[in-house]
């Protein structure tokens, strides 16, 4: 009824025509706007790339590159400077890196981003913190803690801690980082591990890896530090290939007997340090996750682990059976002899795991 | 002097390597990503490849793997130069048959010396 009345109106087709024309005009305008915007972004990007190239060339060729380069005027220029310098200092050290850092100070690029850290918009502050972190400026050691006190967004706070971790210098410094972390909700294991990984890398770069050992010792019994954070410190130790920390890691292993995740991190660290002494006893641990970690490196041990590996073939847990079988296959002739015997076992699950591992070993050979 | 292919998506790094290694008397070719690196390795036939890991299109690990699979390029020595410092990545690199794993930030003078010593030993210089 309504539709009939509407379409029989003498102005209906005029209105329809106008509406279609307006829609078409809007679409054309939108496409034009996007094209113009794309062009502007491309132009800015090309300008930035050109400036980055000039900056890198100046840093390589002259002692004081600030004399050759223009002062940055807008945000694109600042980005070009910060990206070029971050790239140089992230990849090279020595004279080139020092010159690049001096350039940042002389052209006051750091001041620009420090001001941006006070911006009311949180993601702009986060971006500024990320850039200052990438530049690894020693001035950040004073600036970031002050910023942390006034910062309201946790997203930015996590970034500040990350930036500080790149500048670690001693155990006291890492401990204060740890305390800052404890004041925030736990983010992820990856983030916390990365923070400590950065700290270890910075200490290694300064030839002070032992400071991390003292730090681990200090927090072992500290109740204010979460156990999961302690676990992440140990995981970072493993990822960073820490050496000469086997004694302290071993101490953690025996102290945290009720914390399987800490024990797992300890086992991984110890194995990467070449310390396999605890593995035979770990193969009989009550927690299956701990046993599984040990099984993954059991082939590196001596023949004393063979009985435990054989028993693990009959475990109720599939992962343990398969990893025990694979460890036996990697063990050599003795391990494979056990597998051949178990392949005919009345325990169907053990026999399956043994046959699978033997098949894998033959395929690899 | 030797022919060196630098595969890195960061212009600043390829530029610095080009300038410093050219000064040391080497001929440098660069590639901005893994796929271009593979292509240039076949054409340029370098004496050494300096390879980054985190790159667009193809990672450095994949490039190393394909270089080792190709009979034409399987003997070209590869130095990985990356900011990935984790043990797991270092092991992965050596498992692929690379000659050296250099973590960034690297000292350019040390890198030059390392390359020169390696190439002299190999008889490419």
Short mmCIF file of C-alpha atoms in Angstrom, two decimals:
data_model
loop_
_atom_site.label_atom_id
_atom_site.label_comp_id
_atom_site.label_asym_id
_atom_site.label_seq_id
_atom_site.Cartn_x
_atom_site.Cartn_y
_atom_site.Cartn_z
CA UNK A 1 0.00 0.00 0.00
CA UNK A 2 2.68 2.41 1.15
CA UNK A 3 5.02 1.33 -1.69
CA UNK A 4 2.28 1.83 -4.29
CA UNK A 5 1.58 5.32 -3.01
CA UNK A 6 5.27 6.13 -2.94
CA UNK A 7 6.04 4.97 -6.48
CA UNK A 8 2.92 6.64 -7.94
CA UNK A 9 4.05 10.04 -6.59
CA UNK A 10 4.95 12.38 -9.50
CA UNK A 11 8.28 13.30 -7.78
CA UNK A 12 9.37 9.80 -6.88
CA UNK A 13 11.71 9.27 -9.82
CA UNK A 14 13.14 12.78 -9.45
CA UNK A 15 14.01 12.06 -5.79
CA UNK A 16 15.44 8.68 -6.71
CA UNK A 17 17.58 10.25 -9.42
CA UNK A 18 18.89 12.90 -7.00
CA UNK A 19 19.69 10.27 -4.35
CA UNK A 20 21.64 8.13 -6.85
CA UNK A 21 23.56 11.17 -8.09
CA UNK A 22 24.45 12.18 -4.52
CA UNK A 23 25.61 8.67 -3.69
CA UNK A 24 27.76 8.55 -6.83
CA UNK A 25 29.24 11.96 -6.02
CA UNK A 26 30.02 10.83 -2.49
CA UNK A 27 31.74 7.68 -3.75
CA UNK A 28 33.81 9.61 -6.27
CA UNK A 29 34.80 12.09 -3.58
CA UNK A 30 35.77 9.25 -1.22
CA UNK A 31 37.95 7.56 -3.86
CA UNK A 32 39.61 10.88 -4.70
CA UNK A 33 40.25 11.57 -1.03
CA UNK A 34 41.86 8.13 -0.57
CA UNK A 35 44.01 8.60 -3.66
CA UNK A 36 45.23 12.00 -2.48
CA UNK A 37 45.90 10.63 1.00
CA UNK A 38 47.80 7.65 -0.45
CA UNK A 39 49.90 10.01 -2.54
CA UNK A 40 50.70 12.15 0.53
CA UNK A 41 51.71 9.12 2.58
CA UNK A 42 53.90 7.80 -0.25
CA UNK A 43 55.52 11.20 -0.66
CA UNK A 44 56.22 11.47 3.08
CA UNK A 45 57.61 7.92 3.11
CA UNK A 46 59.86 8.64 0.12
CA UNK A 47 61.10 11.81 1.81
CA UNK A 48 61.77 9.87 4.99
CA UNK A 49 63.69 7.13 3.16
CA UNK A 50 65.80 9.74 1.36
CA UNK A 51 66.59 11.51 4.62
CA UNK A 52 67.44 8.19 6.30
CA UNK A 53 69.87 7.45 3.49
CA UNK A 54 71.46 10.89 3.93
CA UNK A 55 71.71 10.39 7.69
CA UNK A 56 73.41 7.00 7.34
CA UNK A 57 75.82 8.34 4.71
CA UNK A 58 76.69 11.31 6.94
CA UNK A 59 77.25 9.08 9.96
CA UNK A 60 79.63 6.85 7.98
CA UNK A 61 81.56 9.58 6.24
CA UNK A 62 82.09 12.49 8.64
CA UNK A 63 83.14 12.80 12.26
CA UNK A 64 80.38 15.28 13.09
CA UNK A 65 77.36 14.36 10.94
CA UNK A 66 75.19 17.11 12.46
CA UNK A 67 77.14 19.68 10.40
CA UNK A 68 76.02 18.05 7.15
CA UNK A 69 72.41 17.35 8.05
CA UNK A 70 69.38 19.64 8.32
CA UNK A 71 67.69 20.12 11.68
CA UNK A 72 64.47 18.08 11.84
CA UNK A 73 61.36 20.19 11.28
CA UNK A 74 58.36 17.90 11.54
CA UNK A 75 57.37 14.48 12.84
CA UNK A 76 58.47 12.77 9.57
CA UNK A 77 61.97 14.21 9.93
CA UNK A 78 62.16 13.13 13.57
CA UNK A 79 61.02 9.65 12.59
CA UNK A 80 63.66 9.47 9.86
CA UNK A 81 66.41 10.43 12.33
CA UNK A 82 65.24 8.09 15.05
CA UNK A 83 64.74 5.14 12.68
CA UNK A 84 68.10 5.59 10.96
CA UNK A 85 69.97 5.91 14.25
CA UNK A 86 68.06 3.05 15.92
CA UNK A 87 68.92 0.87 12.95
CA UNK A 88 72.62 1.80 13.11
CA UNK A 89 73.03 1.30 16.85
CA UNK A 90 70.94 -1.86 16.74
CA UNK A 91 73.28 -3.36 14.16
CA UNK A 92 76.70 -1.88 14.80
CA UNK A 93 78.80 -0.83 17.73
CA UNK A 94 81.98 1.20 18.01
CA UNK A 95 82.71 4.50 16.33
CA UNK A 96 79.74 4.48 13.92
CA UNK A 97 77.26 3.87 16.74
CA UNK A 98 78.81 6.59 18.92
CA UNK A 99 78.55 9.11 16.10
CA UNK A 100 74.92 8.19 15.55
CA UNK A 101 74.11 8.71 19.23
CA UNK A 102 75.90 12.06 19.28
CA UNK A 103 73.75 13.09 16.35
CA UNK A 104 70.62 12.39 18.39
CA UNK A 105 71.87 14.55 21.25
CA UNK A 106 73.12 17.39 19.06
CA UNK A 107 69.89 17.68 17.07
CA UNK A 108 67.86 17.26 20.28
CA UNK A 109 65.84 14.37 18.83
CA UNK A 110 65.68 12.82 22.30
CA UNK A 111 64.12 16.02 23.70
CA UNK A 112 61.42 15.88 21.04
CA UNK A 113 60.42 12.34 22.02
CA UNK A 114 60.69 13.14 25.72
CA UNK A 115 58.12 15.89 25.15
CA UNK A 116 55.97 13.44 23.20
CA UNK A 117 56.04 11.14 26.25
CA UNK A 118 53.86 13.74 27.98
CA UNK A 119 51.20 13.73 25.23
CA UNK A 120 47.63 13.26 26.50
CA UNK A 121 47.02 10.41 24.01
CA UNK A 122 48.35 7.14 25.46
CA UNK A 123 49.38 5.48 22.19
CA UNK A 124 51.44 8.53 21.21
CA UNK A 125 53.23 8.30 24.55
CA UNK A 126 53.74 4.58 23.97
CA UNK A 127 55.21 5.26 20.52
CA UNK A 128 57.59 7.86 21.96
CA UNK A 129 58.71 5.44 24.68
CA UNK A 130 59.31 2.74 22.06
CA UNK A 131 61.50 5.07 20.03
CA UNK A 132 63.51 6.26 23.02
CA UNK A 133 63.96 2.59 24.02
CA UNK A 134 65.22 1.65 20.56
CA UNK A 135 67.79 4.44 20.79
CA UNK A 136 69.14 2.90 24.03
CA UNK A 137 70.14 6.33 25.34
CA UNK A 138 71.87 6.28 28.71
CA UNK A 139 69.79 9.34 29.61
CA UNK A 140 66.74 7.05 29.60
CA UNK A 141 68.00 5.57 32.88
CA UNK A 142 67.02 8.80 34.62
CA UNK A 143 64.16 9.83 32.41
CA UNK A 144 62.17 6.57 32.34
CA UNK A 145 61.85 6.03 36.12
CA UNK A 146 60.52 9.61 36.51
CA UNK A 147 58.11 9.03 33.64
CA UNK A 148 56.98 5.75 35.20
CA UNK A 149 55.92 7.58 38.38
CA UNK A 150 53.60 9.95 36.50
CA UNK A 151 52.36 7.54 33.82
CA UNK A 152 48.75 6.41 34.11
CA UNK A 153 48.52 3.79 31.36
CA UNK A 154 49.78 0.27 32.09
CA UNK A 155 50.43 -0.25 28.37
CA UNK A 156 52.97 2.56 28.47
CA UNK A 157 54.41 1.35 31.78
CA UNK A 158 55.18 -2.08 30.30
CA UNK A 159 57.02 -0.32 27.49
CA UNK A 160 59.00 1.81 29.94
CA UNK A 161 60.16 -1.31 31.79
CA UNK A 162 61.12 -2.92 28.48
CA UNK A 163 63.13 0.19 27.57
CA UNK A 164 64.87 0.19 30.95
CA UNK A 165 65.76 -3.49 30.59
CA UNK A 166 67.92 -2.68 27.56
CA UNK A 167 70.12 -0.50 29.76
CA UNK A 168 70.71 -2.85 32.70
CA UNK A 169 74.05 -2.32 34.40
CA UNK A 170 74.04 -4.20 37.71
CA UNK A 171 71.98 -6.37 40.06
CA UNK A 172 70.55 -3.37 41.90
CA UNK A 173 69.21 -2.02 38.62
CA UNK A 174 67.57 -5.33 37.66
CA UNK A 175 66.11 -5.66 41.14
CA UNK A 176 64.46 -2.25 40.82
CA UNK A 177 63.10 -3.34 37.41
CA UNK A 178 61.72 -6.44 39.06
CA UNK A 179 59.99 -4.31 41.70
CA UNK A 180 58.44 -2.11 39.01
CA UNK A 181 57.18 -5.27 37.30
CA UNK A 182 55.71 -6.57 40.53
CA UNK A 183 53.62 -3.42 40.85
CA UNK A 184 51.83 -4.20 37.57
CA UNK A 185 49.50 -7.06 36.66
CA UNK A 186 51.49 -10.01 35.27
CA UNK A 187 51.41 -9.61 31.47
CA UNK A 188 52.79 -12.72 29.74
CA UNK A 189 55.67 -15.12 30.25
CA UNK A 190 57.12 -14.00 26.90
CA UNK A 191 57.15 -10.34 27.91
CA UNK A 192 58.78 -10.98 31.30
CA UNK A 193 61.31 -13.37 29.77
CA UNK A 194 62.16 -10.75 27.13
CA UNK A 195 62.71 -8.10 29.80
CA UNK A 196 65.22 -10.31 31.62
CA UNK A 197 66.73 -11.51 28.37
CA UNK A 198 67.43 -7.87 27.47
CA UNK A 199 68.93 -7.29 30.90
CA UNK A 200 71.24 -10.29 30.53
CA UNK A 201 72.27 -9.20 27.02
CA UNK A 202 73.05 -5.68 28.28
CA UNK A 203 75.12 -7.11 31.15
CA UNK A 204 76.92 -9.48 28.81
CA UNK A 205 77.74 -6.55 26.51
CA UNK A 206 79.36 -4.80 29.47
CA UNK A 207 81.19 -7.98 30.53
CA UNK A 208 79.14 -8.16 33.76
CA UNK A 209 77.10 -11.33 33.33
CA UNK A 210 77.88 -12.31 36.93
CA UNK A 211 75.61 -9.49 38.11
CA UNK A 212 72.62 -11.54 36.97
CA UNK A 213 73.82 -14.41 39.10
CA UNK A 214 73.89 -12.12 42.15
CA UNK A 215 70.43 -10.89 41.23
CA UNK A 216 69.07 -14.45 41.00
CA UNK A 217 70.57 -15.20 44.40
CA UNK A 218 68.99 -12.07 45.87
CA UNK A 219 65.44 -12.77 44.66
CA UNK A 220 65.43 -16.51 45.37
CA UNK A 221 63.82 -16.10 48.79
CA UNK A 222 62.27 -12.67 48.17
CA UNK A 223 58.53 -12.97 48.86
CA UNK A 224 57.74 -9.69 47.08
CA UNK A 225 58.80 -11.21 43.74
CA UNK A 226 56.24 -13.53 42.16
CA UNK A 227 57.32 -17.14 41.62
CA UNK A 228 56.34 -16.91 37.95
CA UNK A 229 58.68 -13.94 37.59
CA UNK A 230 61.47 -16.05 39.11
CA UNK A 231 60.61 -18.78 36.60
CA UNK A 232 60.83 -16.25 33.74
CA UNK A 233 64.25 -15.11 34.97
CA UNK A 234 65.46 -18.71 34.74
CA UNK A 235 63.91 -19.11 31.28
CA UNK A 236 65.69 -15.93 30.17
CA UNK A 237 68.91 -17.44 31.48
CA UNK A 238 68.33 -20.44 29.22
CA UNK A 239 67.41 -18.31 26.17
CA UNK A 240 70.42 -16.04 26.59
CA UNK A 241 72.82 -18.96 26.93
CA UNK A 242 74.09 -17.90 30.35
CA UNK A 243 77.25 -19.60 31.47
CA UNK A 244 78.69 -20.22 34.93
CA UNK A 245 75.29 -19.99 36.61
CA UNK A 246 74.80 -23.70 37.13
CA UNK A 247 75.27 -23.51 40.91
CA UNK A 248 72.61 -20.86 41.47
CA UNK A 249 70.21 -22.55 39.03
CA UNK A 250 70.77 -25.84 40.86
CA UNK A 251 69.97 -24.05 44.12
CA UNK A 252 66.68 -22.88 42.61
CA UNK A 253 65.94 -26.42 41.50
CA UNK A 254 66.26 -27.81 45.01
CA UNK A 255 64.51 -24.83 46.65
CA UNK A 256 61.43 -24.90 44.42
CA UNK A 257 60.60 -28.60 44.61
CA UNK A 258 56.87 -27.81 44.78
CA UNK A 259 56.92 -25.56 41.72
CA UNK A 260 57.13 -27.74 38.59
CA UNK A 261 57.35 -24.75 36.25
CA UNK A 262 60.39 -23.36 38.07
CA UNK A 263 61.95 -26.82 38.05
CA UNK A 264 61.36 -27.12 34.30
CA UNK A 265 63.04 -23.76 33.67
CA UNK A 266 65.96 -24.89 35.85
CA UNK A 267 66.35 -28.19 33.97
CA UNK A 268 66.37 -26.43 30.59
CA UNK A 269 68.96 -23.92 31.81
CA UNK A 270 71.17 -26.58 33.33
CA UNK A 271 71.07 -28.69 30.17
CA UNK A 272 72.00 -25.69 28.02
CA UNK A 273 74.95 -25.06 30.37
CA UNK A 274 76.02 -28.67 29.84
CA UNK A 275 75.17 -29.75 33.39
CA UNK A 276 73.32 -33.08 33.11
CA UNK A 277 73.96 -34.33 36.64
CA UNK A 278 70.34 -34.03 37.84
CA UNK A 279 68.70 -35.61 34.80
CA UNK A 280 68.81 -39.27 35.97
CA UNK A 281 66.94 -38.42 39.18
CA UNK A 282 64.49 -36.09 37.39
CA UNK A 283 63.39 -38.97 35.15
CA UNK A 284 61.69 -40.44 38.24
CA UNK A 285 60.08 -37.16 39.39
CA UNK A 286 56.44 -37.27 40.50
CA UNK A 287 55.28 -34.51 38.10
CA UNK A 288 54.94 -35.70 34.49
CA UNK A 289 55.82 -32.26 33.04
CA UNK A 290 59.14 -32.32 34.86
CA UNK A 291 59.83 -35.87 33.66
CA UNK A 292 58.95 -34.86 30.11
CA UNK A 293 61.51 -32.01 30.18
CA UNK A 294 64.17 -34.40 31.36
CA UNK A 295 63.25 -36.98 28.70
CA UNK A 296 63.89 -34.45 25.93
CA UNK A 297 67.57 -34.31 26.87
CA UNK A 298 67.98 -37.79 28.35
CA UNK A 299 69.86 -39.09 25.28
CA UNK A 300 72.78 -36.84 26.28
CA UNK A 301 73.28 -38.80 29.54
CA UNK A 302 75.14 -42.03 30.18
CA UNK A 303 73.70 -45.59 30.21
CA UNK A 304 72.54 -45.14 33.82
CA UNK A 305 69.34 -43.55 32.48
CA UNK A 306 68.38 -46.56 30.33
CA UNK A 307 66.27 -48.32 33.01
CA UNK A 308 64.30 -45.11 33.66
CA UNK A 309 63.77 -44.61 29.92
CA UNK A 310 62.57 -48.19 29.56
CA UNK A 311 60.11 -47.68 32.43
CA UNK A 312 58.87 -44.43 30.87
CA UNK A 313 57.86 -46.42 27.78
CA UNK A 314 55.11 -47.91 29.95
CA UNK A 315 53.93 -44.58 31.36
CA UNK A 316 50.21 -43.80 31.15
CA UNK A 317 51.00 -40.47 29.49
CA UNK A 318 51.35 -40.55 25.70
CA UNK A 319 53.88 -37.69 25.55
CA UNK A 320 56.16 -39.44 28.01
CA UNK A 321 56.00 -42.74 26.13
CA UNK A 322 56.80 -41.19 22.78
CA UNK A 323 59.63 -39.01 24.14
CA UNK A 324 61.12 -41.93 26.06
CA UNK A 325 61.09 -43.96 22.84
CA UNK A 326 62.69 -41.11 20.87
CA UNK A 327 65.35 -40.68 23.57
CA UNK A 328 66.14 -44.41 23.36
CA UNK A 329 66.34 -44.19 19.55
CA UNK A 330 68.84 -41.33 19.86
CA UNK A 331 70.84 -43.22 22.45
CA UNK A 332 72.56 -45.50 19.96
CA UNK A 333 72.84 -49.28 19.76
CA UNK A 334 71.93 -49.92 23.41
CA UNK A 335 68.80 -47.78 23.24
CA UNK A 336 67.67 -49.32 19.97
CA UNK A 337 68.15 -52.83 21.37
CA UNK A 338 65.73 -51.93 24.18
CA UNK A 339 63.29 -50.53 21.64
CA UNK A 340 63.41 -53.72 19.54
CA UNK A 341 62.63 -55.74 22.67
CA UNK A 342 59.77 -53.41 23.62
CA UNK A 343 58.33 -53.46 20.09
CA UNK A 344 57.11 -56.98 20.88
CA UNK A 345 55.85 -56.00 24.35
CA UNK A 346 52.35 -57.10 25.42
CA UNK A 347 51.84 -53.47 26.47
CA UNK A 348 50.28 -52.24 23.21
CA UNK A 349 51.01 -48.57 23.92
CA UNK A 350 54.69 -49.18 24.74
CA UNK A 351 55.06 -51.37 21.64
CA UNK A 352 53.50 -48.67 19.45
CA UNK A 353 55.85 -45.98 20.81
CA UNK A 354 58.89 -48.28 20.35
CA UNK A 355 57.93 -49.12 16.75
CA UNK A 356 57.33 -45.44 15.97
CA UNK A 357 60.75 -44.41 17.32
CA UNK A 358 62.51 -47.26 15.50
CA UNK A 359 60.79 -46.22 12.26
CA UNK A 360 61.84 -42.58 12.79
CA UNK A 361 65.45 -43.59 13.52
CA UNK A 362 65.60 -45.76 10.38
CA UNK A 363 64.08 -42.96 8.26
CA UNK A 364 66.64 -40.49 9.63
CA UNK A 365 69.48 -42.90 8.92
CA UNK B 1 89.45 -9.38 -3.48
CA UNK B 2 86.17 -11.17 -2.87
CA UNK B 3 82.58 -10.78 -4.01
CA UNK B 4 80.18 -10.40 -1.07
CA UNK B 5 76.40 -10.44 -1.16
CA UNK B 6 74.68 -8.58 1.69
CA UNK B 7 71.05 -9.63 2.18
CA UNK B 8 69.23 -7.32 4.59
CA UNK B 9 65.94 -5.42 4.40
CA UNK B 10 67.37 -2.45 6.28
CA UNK B 11 68.88 0.11 3.90
CA UNK B 12 71.10 1.62 6.58
CA UNK B 13 72.77 -1.73 7.20
CA UNK B 14 73.35 -2.58 3.55
CA UNK B 15 74.73 0.94 3.01
CA UNK B 16 77.17 0.69 5.93
CA UNK B 17 78.30 -2.79 4.85
CA UNK B 18 78.69 -1.60 1.27
CA UNK B 19 80.82 1.41 2.25
CA UNK B 20 83.05 -0.36 4.77
CA UNK B 21 83.54 -3.58 2.83
CA UNK B 22 84.14 -1.75 -0.45
CA UNK B 23 86.82 0.27 1.35
CA UNK B 24 88.39 -3.07 2.30
CA UNK B 25 88.60 -3.92 -1.40
CA UNK B 26 85.62 -6.25 -1.79
CA UNK B 27 82.92 -6.08 -4.46
CA UNK B 28 79.52 -5.73 -2.81
CA UNK B 29 76.08 -6.59 -4.08
CA UNK B 30 72.99 -6.11 -1.94
CA UNK B 31 69.49 -7.57 -1.80
CA UNK B 32 66.54 -6.16 0.16
CA UNK B 33 64.77 -9.44 0.96
CA UNK B 34 65.22 -13.20 1.03
CA UNK B 35 63.73 -13.89 -2.40
CA UNK B 36 65.93 -11.26 -4.08
CA UNK B 37 68.91 -12.62 -2.14
CA UNK B 38 68.36 -16.10 -3.53
CA UNK B 39 68.05 -14.76 -7.05
CA UNK B 40 71.20 -12.63 -6.75
CA UNK B 41 73.18 -15.48 -5.22
CA UNK B 42 72.56 -17.48 -8.41
CA UNK B 43 73.57 -14.63 -10.73
CA UNK B 44 76.32 -12.87 -8.75
CA UNK B 45 77.99 -16.10 -7.52
CA UNK B 46 79.42 -14.46 -4.38
CA UNK B 47 82.37 -15.76 -2.36
CA UNK B 48 80.43 -15.02 0.82
CA UNK B 49 76.87 -14.15 1.80
CA UNK B 50 76.12 -11.90 4.76
CA UNK B 51 72.55 -12.78 5.64
CA UNK B 52 69.96 -11.28 7.96
CA UNK B 53 67.17 -13.45 9.41
CA UNK B 54 64.12 -11.25 9.88
CA UNK B 55 63.25 -10.19 6.35
CA UNK B 56 60.12 -9.82 4.24
CA UNK B 57 59.04 -12.50 1.75
CA UNK B 58 61.48 -15.13 3.01
CA UNK B 59 63.38 -15.49 6.28
CA UNK B 60 67.15 -15.83 6.39
CA UNK B 61 66.81 -19.41 7.64
CA UNK B 62 64.73 -20.31 4.60
CA UNK B 63 67.25 -18.59 2.30
CA UNK B 64 70.12 -20.54 3.90
CA UNK B 65 68.17 -23.78 3.58
CA UNK B 66 67.44 -23.20 -0.13
CA UNK B 67 71.01 -22.12 -0.83
CA UNK B 68 72.25 -25.35 0.70
CA UNK B 69 69.76 -27.42 -1.33
CA UNK B 70 70.78 -25.87 -4.65
CA UNK B 71 73.89 -27.59 -6.13
CA UNK B 72 74.93 -24.25 -7.69
CA UNK B 73 75.01 -22.39 -4.36
CA UNK B 74 75.50 -25.10 -1.76
CA UNK B 75 79.19 -24.32 -1.28
CA UNK B 76 78.85 -20.54 -0.84
CA UNK B 77 79.80 -19.69 2.75
CA UNK B 78 77.06 -17.96 4.75
CA UNK B 79 77.55 -15.58 7.67
CA UNK B 80 74.30 -14.87 9.44
CA UNK B 81 74.20 -11.38 10.94
CA UNK B 82 71.11 -10.86 13.05
CA UNK B 83 69.74 -9.35 16.22
CA UNK B 84 68.25 -12.73 17.22
CA UNK B 85 70.48 -13.77 20.09
CA UNK B 86 68.52 -16.73 21.45
CA UNK B 87 70.40 -20.01 21.68
CA UNK B 88 67.65 -21.78 19.74
CA UNK B 89 68.20 -19.53 16.69
CA UNK B 90 71.98 -19.89 16.85
CA UNK B 91 71.61 -23.67 16.89
CA UNK B 92 69.13 -23.55 14.02
CA UNK B 93 71.57 -21.50 11.97
CA UNK B 94 74.47 -23.89 12.50
CA UNK B 95 72.20 -26.86 11.81
CA UNK B 96 71.55 -25.34 8.39
CA UNK B 97 75.28 -25.40 7.68
CA UNK B 98 76.20 -21.74 8.01
CA UNK B 99 79.82 -20.78 8.63
CA UNK B 100 79.32 -18.12 11.30
CA UNK B 101 76.55 -16.56 13.37
CA UNK B 102 77.20 -12.92 14.19
CA UNK B 103 74.84 -11.17 16.59
CA UNK B 104 74.00 -7.51 16.21
CA UNK B 105 75.23 -5.03 17.25
CA UNK B 106 78.45 -6.07 15.56
CA UNK B 107 81.65 -4.11 15.42
CA UNK B 108 82.16 -3.29 11.75
CA UNK B 109 85.98 -3.39 12.07
CA UNK B 110 85.82 -6.83 13.69
CA UNK B 111 83.38 -7.96 11.01
CA UNK B 112 85.80 -6.84 8.29
CA UNK B 113 88.66 -8.71 9.95
CA UNK B 114 86.52 -11.81 10.41
CA UNK B 115 85.49 -11.82 6.75
CA UNK B 116 89.05 -11.20 5.54
CA UNK B 117 90.50 -13.97 7.70
CA UNK B 118 87.82 -16.41 6.63
CA UNK B 119 88.23 -15.63 2.93
CA UNK B 120 92.03 -15.75 3.11
CA UNK B 121 91.86 -19.15 4.79
CA UNK B 122 89.49 -20.34 2.11
CA UNK B 123 91.65 -18.90 -0.65
CA UNK B 124 88.95 -16.59 -2.04
CA UNK B 125 90.95 -13.39 -1.43
#
